[in-house]
Coordinates of N, CA and C in Angstrom, one line a residue:
X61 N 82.6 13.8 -203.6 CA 81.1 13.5 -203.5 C 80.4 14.3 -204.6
X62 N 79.6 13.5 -205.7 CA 78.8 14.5 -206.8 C 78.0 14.2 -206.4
X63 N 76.8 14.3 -204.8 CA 76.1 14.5 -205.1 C 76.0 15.2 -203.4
X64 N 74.8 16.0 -203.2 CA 74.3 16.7 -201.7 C 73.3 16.1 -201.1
X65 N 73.2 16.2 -199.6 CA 72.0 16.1 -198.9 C 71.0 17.5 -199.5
X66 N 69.6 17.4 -199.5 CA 68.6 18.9 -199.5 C 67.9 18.1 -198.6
X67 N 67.1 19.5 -198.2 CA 66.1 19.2 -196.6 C 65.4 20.3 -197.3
X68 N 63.7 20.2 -197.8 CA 62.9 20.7 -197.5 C 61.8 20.3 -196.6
X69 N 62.0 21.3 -195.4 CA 61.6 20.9 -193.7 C 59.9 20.6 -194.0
X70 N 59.2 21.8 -194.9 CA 58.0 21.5 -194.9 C 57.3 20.8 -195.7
X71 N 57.9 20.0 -196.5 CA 57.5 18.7 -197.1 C 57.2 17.4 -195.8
X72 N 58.0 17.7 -194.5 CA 57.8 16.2 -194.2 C 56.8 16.5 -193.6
X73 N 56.4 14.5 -193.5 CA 54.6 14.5 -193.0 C 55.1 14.1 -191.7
X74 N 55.8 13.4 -191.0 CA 56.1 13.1 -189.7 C 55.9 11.3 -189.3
X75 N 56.1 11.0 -190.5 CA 56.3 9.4 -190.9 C 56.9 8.7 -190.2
X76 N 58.5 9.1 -190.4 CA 59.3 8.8 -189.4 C 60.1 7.8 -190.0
X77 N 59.9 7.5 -191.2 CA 60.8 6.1 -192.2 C 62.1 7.0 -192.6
X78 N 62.4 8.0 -192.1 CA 63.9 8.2 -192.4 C 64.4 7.6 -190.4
X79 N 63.9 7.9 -189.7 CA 64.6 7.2 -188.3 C 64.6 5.0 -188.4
X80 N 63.0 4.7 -188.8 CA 63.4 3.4 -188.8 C 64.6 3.1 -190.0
X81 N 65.1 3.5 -191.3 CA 66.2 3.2 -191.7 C 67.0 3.2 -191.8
X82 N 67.2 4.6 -190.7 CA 69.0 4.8 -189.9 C 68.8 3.7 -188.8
X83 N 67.7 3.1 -188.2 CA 68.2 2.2 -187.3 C 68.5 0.8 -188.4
X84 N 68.1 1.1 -189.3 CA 68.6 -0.3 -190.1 C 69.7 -0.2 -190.6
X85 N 70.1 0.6 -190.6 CA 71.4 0.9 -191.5 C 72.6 0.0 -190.5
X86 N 73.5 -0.4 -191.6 CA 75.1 -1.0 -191.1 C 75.7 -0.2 -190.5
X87 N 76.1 -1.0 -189.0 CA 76.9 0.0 -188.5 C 76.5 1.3 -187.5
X88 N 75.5 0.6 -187.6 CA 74.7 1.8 -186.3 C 73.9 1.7 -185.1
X89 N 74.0 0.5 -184.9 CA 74.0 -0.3 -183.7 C 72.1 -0.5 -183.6
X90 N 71.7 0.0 -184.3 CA 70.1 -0.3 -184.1 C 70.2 1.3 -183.5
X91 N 70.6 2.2 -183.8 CA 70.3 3.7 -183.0 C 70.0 4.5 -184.1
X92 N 68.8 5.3 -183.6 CA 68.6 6.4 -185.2 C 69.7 7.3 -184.9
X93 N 70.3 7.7 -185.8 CA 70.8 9.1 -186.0 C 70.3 10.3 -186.3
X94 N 69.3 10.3 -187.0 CA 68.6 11.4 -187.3 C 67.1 11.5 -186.2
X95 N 66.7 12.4 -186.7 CA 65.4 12.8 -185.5 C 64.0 13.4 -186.2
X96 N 63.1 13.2 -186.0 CA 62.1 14.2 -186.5 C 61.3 14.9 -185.3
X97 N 61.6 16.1 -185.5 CA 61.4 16.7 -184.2 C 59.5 17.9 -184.8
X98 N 58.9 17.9 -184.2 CA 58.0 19.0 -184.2 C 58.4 20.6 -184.4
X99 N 57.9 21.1 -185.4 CA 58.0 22.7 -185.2 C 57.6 23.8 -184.0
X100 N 56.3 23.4 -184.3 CA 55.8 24.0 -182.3 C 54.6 23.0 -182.0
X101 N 54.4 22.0 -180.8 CA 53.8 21.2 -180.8 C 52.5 21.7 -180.2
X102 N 52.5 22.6 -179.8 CA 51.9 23.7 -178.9 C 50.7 23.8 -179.8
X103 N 51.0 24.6 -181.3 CA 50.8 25.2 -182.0 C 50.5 24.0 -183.4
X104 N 50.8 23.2 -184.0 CA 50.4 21.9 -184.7 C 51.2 21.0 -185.0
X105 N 51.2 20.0 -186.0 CA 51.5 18.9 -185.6 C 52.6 18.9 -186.3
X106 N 53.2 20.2 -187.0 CA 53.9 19.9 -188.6 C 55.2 19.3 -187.6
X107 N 56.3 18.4 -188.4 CA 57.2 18.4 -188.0 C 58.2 18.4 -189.0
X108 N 59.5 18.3 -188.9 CA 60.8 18.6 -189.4 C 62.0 17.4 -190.0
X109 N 62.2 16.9 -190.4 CA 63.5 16.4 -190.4 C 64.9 17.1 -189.2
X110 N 65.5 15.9 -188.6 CA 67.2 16.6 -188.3 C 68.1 15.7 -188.6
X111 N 68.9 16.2 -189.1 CA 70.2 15.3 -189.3 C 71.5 16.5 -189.1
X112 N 72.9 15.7 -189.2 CA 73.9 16.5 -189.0 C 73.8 17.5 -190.9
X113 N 73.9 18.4 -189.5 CA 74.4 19.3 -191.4 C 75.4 19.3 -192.0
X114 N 76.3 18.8 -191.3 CA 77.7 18.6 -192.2 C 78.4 19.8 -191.9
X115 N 78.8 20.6 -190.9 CA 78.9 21.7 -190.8 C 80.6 21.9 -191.5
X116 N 80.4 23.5 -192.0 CA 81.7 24.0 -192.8 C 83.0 23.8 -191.3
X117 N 82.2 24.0 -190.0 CA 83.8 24.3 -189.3 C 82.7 23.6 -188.4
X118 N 82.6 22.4 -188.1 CA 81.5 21.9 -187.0 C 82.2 22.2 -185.7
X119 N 81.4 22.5 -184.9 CA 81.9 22.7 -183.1 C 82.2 21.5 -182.6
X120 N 81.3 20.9 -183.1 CA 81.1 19.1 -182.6 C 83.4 18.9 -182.5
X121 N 83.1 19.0 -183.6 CA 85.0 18.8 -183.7 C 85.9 19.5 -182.8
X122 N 85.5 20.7 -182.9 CA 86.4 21.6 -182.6 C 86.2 21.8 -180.9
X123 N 85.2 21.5 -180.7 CA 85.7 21.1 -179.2 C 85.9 19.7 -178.6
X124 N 86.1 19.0 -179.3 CA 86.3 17.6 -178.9 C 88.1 18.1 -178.6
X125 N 88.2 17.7 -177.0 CA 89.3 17.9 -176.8 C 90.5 16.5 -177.0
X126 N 89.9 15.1 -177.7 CA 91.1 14.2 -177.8 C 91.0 14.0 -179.8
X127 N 90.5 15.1 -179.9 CA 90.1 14.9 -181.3 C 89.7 13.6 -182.4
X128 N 88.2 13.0 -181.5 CA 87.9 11.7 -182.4 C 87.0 12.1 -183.0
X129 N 86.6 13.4 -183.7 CA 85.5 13.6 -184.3 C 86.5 13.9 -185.4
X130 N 86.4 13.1 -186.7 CA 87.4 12.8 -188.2 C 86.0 14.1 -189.1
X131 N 86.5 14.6 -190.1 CA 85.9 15.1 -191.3 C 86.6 14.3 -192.6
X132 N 85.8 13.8 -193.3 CA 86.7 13.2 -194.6 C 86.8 14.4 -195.6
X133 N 87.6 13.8 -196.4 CA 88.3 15.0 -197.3 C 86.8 15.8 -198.2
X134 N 85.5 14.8 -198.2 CA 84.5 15.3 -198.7 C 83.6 16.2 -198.0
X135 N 84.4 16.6 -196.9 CA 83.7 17.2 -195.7 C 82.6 16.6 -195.0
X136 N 82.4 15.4 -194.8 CA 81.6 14.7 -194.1 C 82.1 14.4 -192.6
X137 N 81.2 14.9 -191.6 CA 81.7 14.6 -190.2 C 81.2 13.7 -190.0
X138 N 82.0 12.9 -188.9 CA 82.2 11.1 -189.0 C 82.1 11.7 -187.4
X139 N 80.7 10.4 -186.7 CA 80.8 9.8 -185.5 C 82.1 10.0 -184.8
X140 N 82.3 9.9 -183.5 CA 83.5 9.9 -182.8 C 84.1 8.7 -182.6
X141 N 85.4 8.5 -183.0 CA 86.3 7.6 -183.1 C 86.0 6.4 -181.7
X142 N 85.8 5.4 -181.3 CA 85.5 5.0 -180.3 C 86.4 4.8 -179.5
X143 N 87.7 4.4 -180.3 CA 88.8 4.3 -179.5 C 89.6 5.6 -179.0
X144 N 89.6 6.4 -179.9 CA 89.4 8.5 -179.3 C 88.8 8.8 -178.1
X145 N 87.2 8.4 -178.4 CA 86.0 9.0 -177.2 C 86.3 8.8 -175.9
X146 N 86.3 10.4 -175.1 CA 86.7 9.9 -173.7 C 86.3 10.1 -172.7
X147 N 84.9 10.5 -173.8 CA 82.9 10.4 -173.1 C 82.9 11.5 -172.6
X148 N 83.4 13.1 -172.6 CA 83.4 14.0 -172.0 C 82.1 14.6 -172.5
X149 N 81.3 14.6 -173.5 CA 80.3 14.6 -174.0 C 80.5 16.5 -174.7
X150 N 81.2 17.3 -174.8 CA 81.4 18.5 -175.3 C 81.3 18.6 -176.6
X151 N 81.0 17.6 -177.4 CA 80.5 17.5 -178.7 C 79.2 17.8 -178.8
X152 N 78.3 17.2 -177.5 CA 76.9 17.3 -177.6 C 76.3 18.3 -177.1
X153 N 77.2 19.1 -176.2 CA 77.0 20.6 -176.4 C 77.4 21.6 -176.8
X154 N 78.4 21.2 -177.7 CA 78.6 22.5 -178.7 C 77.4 22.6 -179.9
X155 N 77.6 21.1 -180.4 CA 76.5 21.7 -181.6 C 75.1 22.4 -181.9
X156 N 75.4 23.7 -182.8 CA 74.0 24.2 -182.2 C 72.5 23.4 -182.8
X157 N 72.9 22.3 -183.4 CA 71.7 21.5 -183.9 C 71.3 20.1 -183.0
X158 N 72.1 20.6 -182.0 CA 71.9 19.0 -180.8 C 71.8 17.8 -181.6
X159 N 73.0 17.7 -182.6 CA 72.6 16.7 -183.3 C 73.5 15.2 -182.5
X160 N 74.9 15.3 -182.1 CA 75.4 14.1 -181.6 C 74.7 14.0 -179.7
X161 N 74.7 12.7 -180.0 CA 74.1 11.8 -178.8 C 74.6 11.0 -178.1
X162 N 74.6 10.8 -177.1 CA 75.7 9.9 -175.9 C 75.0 9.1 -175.5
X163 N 75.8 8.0 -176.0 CA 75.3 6.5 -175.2 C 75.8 5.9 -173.8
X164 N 75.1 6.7 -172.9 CA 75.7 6.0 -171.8 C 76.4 4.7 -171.2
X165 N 75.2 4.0 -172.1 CA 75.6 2.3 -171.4 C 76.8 2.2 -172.0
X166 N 77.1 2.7 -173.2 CA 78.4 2.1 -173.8 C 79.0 2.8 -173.7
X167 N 79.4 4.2 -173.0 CA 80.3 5.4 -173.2 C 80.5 5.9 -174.5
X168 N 79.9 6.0 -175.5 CA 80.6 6.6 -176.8 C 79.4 7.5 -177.3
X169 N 79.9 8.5 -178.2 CA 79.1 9.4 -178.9 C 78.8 8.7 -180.5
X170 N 77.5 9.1 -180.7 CA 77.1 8.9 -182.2 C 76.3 9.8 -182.8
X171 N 76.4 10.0 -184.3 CA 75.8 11.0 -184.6 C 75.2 10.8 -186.4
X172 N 75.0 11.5 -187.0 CA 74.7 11.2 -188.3 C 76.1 11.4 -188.8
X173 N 76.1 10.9 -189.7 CA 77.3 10.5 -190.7 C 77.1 10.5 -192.1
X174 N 75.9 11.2 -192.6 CA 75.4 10.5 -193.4 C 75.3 9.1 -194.8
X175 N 75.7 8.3 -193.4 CA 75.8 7.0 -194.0 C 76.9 7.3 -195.1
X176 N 78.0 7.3 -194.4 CA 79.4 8.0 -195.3 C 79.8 6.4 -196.0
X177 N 79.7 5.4 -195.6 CA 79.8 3.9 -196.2 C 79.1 3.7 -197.4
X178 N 77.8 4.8 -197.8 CA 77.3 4.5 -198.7 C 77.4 5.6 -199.8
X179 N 77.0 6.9 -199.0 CA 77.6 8.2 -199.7 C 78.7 8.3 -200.7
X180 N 80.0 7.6 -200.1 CA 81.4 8.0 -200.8 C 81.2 7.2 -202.0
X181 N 80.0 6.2 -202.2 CA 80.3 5.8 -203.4 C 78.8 6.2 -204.6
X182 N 78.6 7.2 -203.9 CA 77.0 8.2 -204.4 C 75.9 7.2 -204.2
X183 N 75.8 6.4 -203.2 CA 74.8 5.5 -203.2 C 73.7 6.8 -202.0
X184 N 72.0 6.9 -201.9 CA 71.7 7.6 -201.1 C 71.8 7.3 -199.7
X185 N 71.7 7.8 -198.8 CA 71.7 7.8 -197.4 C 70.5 7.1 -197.3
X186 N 70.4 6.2 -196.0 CA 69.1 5.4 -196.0 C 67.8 6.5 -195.8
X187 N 68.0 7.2 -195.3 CA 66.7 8.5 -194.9 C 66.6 9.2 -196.3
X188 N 67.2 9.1 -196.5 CA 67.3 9.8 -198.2 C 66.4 9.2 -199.3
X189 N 66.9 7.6 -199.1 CA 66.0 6.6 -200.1 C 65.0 5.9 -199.7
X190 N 64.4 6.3 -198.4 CA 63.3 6.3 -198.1 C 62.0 7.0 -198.0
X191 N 62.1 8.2 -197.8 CA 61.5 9.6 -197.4 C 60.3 9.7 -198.8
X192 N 58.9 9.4 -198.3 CA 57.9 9.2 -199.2 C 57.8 11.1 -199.3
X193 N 58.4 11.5 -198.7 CA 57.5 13.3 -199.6 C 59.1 14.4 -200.2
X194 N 59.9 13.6 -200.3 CA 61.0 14.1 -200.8 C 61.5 15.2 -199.6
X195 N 61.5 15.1 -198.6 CA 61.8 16.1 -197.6 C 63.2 15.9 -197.5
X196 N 63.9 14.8 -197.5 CA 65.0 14.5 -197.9 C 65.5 13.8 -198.8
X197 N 66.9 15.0 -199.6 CA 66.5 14.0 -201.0 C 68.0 14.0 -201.2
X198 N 69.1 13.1 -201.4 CA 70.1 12.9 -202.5 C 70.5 13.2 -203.7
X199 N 71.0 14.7 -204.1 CA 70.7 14.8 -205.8 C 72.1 15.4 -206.0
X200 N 72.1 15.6 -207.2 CA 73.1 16.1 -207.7 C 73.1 17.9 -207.3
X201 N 74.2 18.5 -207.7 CA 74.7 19.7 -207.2 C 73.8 20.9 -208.3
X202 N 73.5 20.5 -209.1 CA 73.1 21.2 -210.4 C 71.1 21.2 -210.1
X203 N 71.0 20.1 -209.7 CA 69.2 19.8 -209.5 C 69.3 20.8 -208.4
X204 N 70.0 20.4 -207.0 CA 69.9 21.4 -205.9 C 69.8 23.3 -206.5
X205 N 70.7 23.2 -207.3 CA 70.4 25.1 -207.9 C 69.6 25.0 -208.2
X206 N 68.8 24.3 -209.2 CA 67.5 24.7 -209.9 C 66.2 25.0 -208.7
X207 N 66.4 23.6 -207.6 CA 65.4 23.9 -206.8 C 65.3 24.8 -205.8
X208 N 66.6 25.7 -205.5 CA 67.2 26.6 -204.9 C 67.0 27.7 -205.5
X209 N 66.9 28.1 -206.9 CA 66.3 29.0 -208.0 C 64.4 29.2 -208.1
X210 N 64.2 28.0 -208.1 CA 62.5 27.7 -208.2 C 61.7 28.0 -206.9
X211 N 62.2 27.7 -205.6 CA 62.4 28.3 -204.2 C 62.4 29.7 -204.1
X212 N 63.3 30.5 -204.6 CA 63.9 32.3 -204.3 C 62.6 32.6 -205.1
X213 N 62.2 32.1 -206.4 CA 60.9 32.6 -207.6 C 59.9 32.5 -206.5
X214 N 59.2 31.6 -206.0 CA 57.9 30.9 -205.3 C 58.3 32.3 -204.2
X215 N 59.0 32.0 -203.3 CA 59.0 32.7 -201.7 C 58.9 34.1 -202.6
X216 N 59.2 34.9 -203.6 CA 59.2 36.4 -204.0 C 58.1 36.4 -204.6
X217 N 57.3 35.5 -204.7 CA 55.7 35.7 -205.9 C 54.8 35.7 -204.6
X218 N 55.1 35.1 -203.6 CA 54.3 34.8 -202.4 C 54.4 35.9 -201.5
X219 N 55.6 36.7 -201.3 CA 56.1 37.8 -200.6 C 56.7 37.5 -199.8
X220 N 57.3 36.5 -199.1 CA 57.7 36.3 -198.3 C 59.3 35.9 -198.4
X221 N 59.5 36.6 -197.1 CA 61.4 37.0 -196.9 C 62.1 36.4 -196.5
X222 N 63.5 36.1 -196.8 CA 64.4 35.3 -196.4 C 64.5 36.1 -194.5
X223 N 64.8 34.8 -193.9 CA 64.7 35.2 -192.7 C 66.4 34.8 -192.6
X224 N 67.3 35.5 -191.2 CA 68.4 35.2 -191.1 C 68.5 34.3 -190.0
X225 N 69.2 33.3 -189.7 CA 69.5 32.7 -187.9 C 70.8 32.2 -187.8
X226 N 71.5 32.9 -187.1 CA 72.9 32.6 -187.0 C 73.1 31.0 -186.8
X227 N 72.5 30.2 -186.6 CA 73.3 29.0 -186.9 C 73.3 28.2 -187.8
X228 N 72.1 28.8 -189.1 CA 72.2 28.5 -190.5 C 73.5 28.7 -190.6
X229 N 74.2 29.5 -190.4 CA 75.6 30.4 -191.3 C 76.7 29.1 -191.6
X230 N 76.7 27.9 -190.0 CA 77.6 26.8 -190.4 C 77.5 25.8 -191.5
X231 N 76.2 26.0 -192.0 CA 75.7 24.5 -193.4 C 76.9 25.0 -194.3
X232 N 77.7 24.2 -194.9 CA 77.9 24.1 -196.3 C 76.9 24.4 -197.3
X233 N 77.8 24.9 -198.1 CA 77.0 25.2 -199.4 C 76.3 23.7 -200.3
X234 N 77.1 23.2 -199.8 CA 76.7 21.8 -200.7 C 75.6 21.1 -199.7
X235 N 75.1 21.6 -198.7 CA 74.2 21.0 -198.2 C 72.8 21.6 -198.4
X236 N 71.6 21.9 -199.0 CA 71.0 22.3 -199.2 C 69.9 22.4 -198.0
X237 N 69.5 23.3 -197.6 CA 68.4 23.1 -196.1 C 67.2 24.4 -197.2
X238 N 66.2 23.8 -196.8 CA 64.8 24.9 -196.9 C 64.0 24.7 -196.1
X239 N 63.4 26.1 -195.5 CA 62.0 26.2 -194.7 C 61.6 26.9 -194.7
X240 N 60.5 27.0 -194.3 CA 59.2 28.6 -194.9 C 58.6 28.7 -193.5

């Protein structure tokens, strides 16, 4: 795969045209996979993108005990196999980004994929090629440094510090996430 998912969280306006496209997407039954969730709703209205992050050692997998959660060789975690799934639902609580979701009526888990049908052949993810404020964006590995570089300059001219949270630590490097 030449190219990454990036998430800059506080770009999105709370639109929501990355969920209507994952429900349009092939293959996904009319179900969003991704989410836009609020930051503190308490507090305003900003909200966030979620999608799977593609994790380096996802839990989602690793506790699937009939093992239908597949990673492809590009490191993409793939929905649970249906004929695998044996609806125990321990995928949807291990992950610490609550990203897979259980369809009761049909017994099976689903999750972001990111649209690996289109991905493997560098086409963008439908949330990707829709997203009017670049909050999610499709790019190459090389643009991701630059704006990963231009990010570390901005947050040190501004003063403000990298903050730590242990379940950042599972993203891949090739997935780019930012938030301020």
């Amino acid at each position: 795969m030449n190219k990454i998912m990036y998430l800059e969280f506080e770009r999105c306006i709370g639109c929501r045209s990355c969920q209507a496209a994952c429900r349009e997407c092939g293959g996904h039954d009319a179900k969003e996979r991704n989410y836009v969730e609020y930051v503190d709703f308490m507090e305003s209205r900003q909200t966030f993108p979620m999608l799977c992050m593609q994790c380096k050692d996802p839990a989602c997998a690793r506790v699937c005990p009939a093992n239908a959660i597949q990673i492809t060789p590009e490191g993409v975690v793939l929905s649970a196999m249906e004929e695998k799934c044996i609806g125990c639902r321990n995928c949807t609580f291990g992950c610490p980004f609550g990203i897979p979701k259980f369809d009761f009526e049909e017994n099976k888990m689903y999750k972001c994929d990111m649209c690996y049908d289109r991905t493997q052949h560098g086409i963008s993810p439908m949330c990707a090629s829709v997203c009017p404020s670049d909050a999610i964006r499709f790019i190459d590995f090389d643009e991701m440094q630059a704006l990963r570089r231009r990010r570390t300059q901005m947050n040190l001219i501004e003063g403000k510090k990298p903050s730590e949270q242990d379940k950042w630590q599972y993203v891949p490097e090739f997935f780019g996430v930012y938030s301020d």
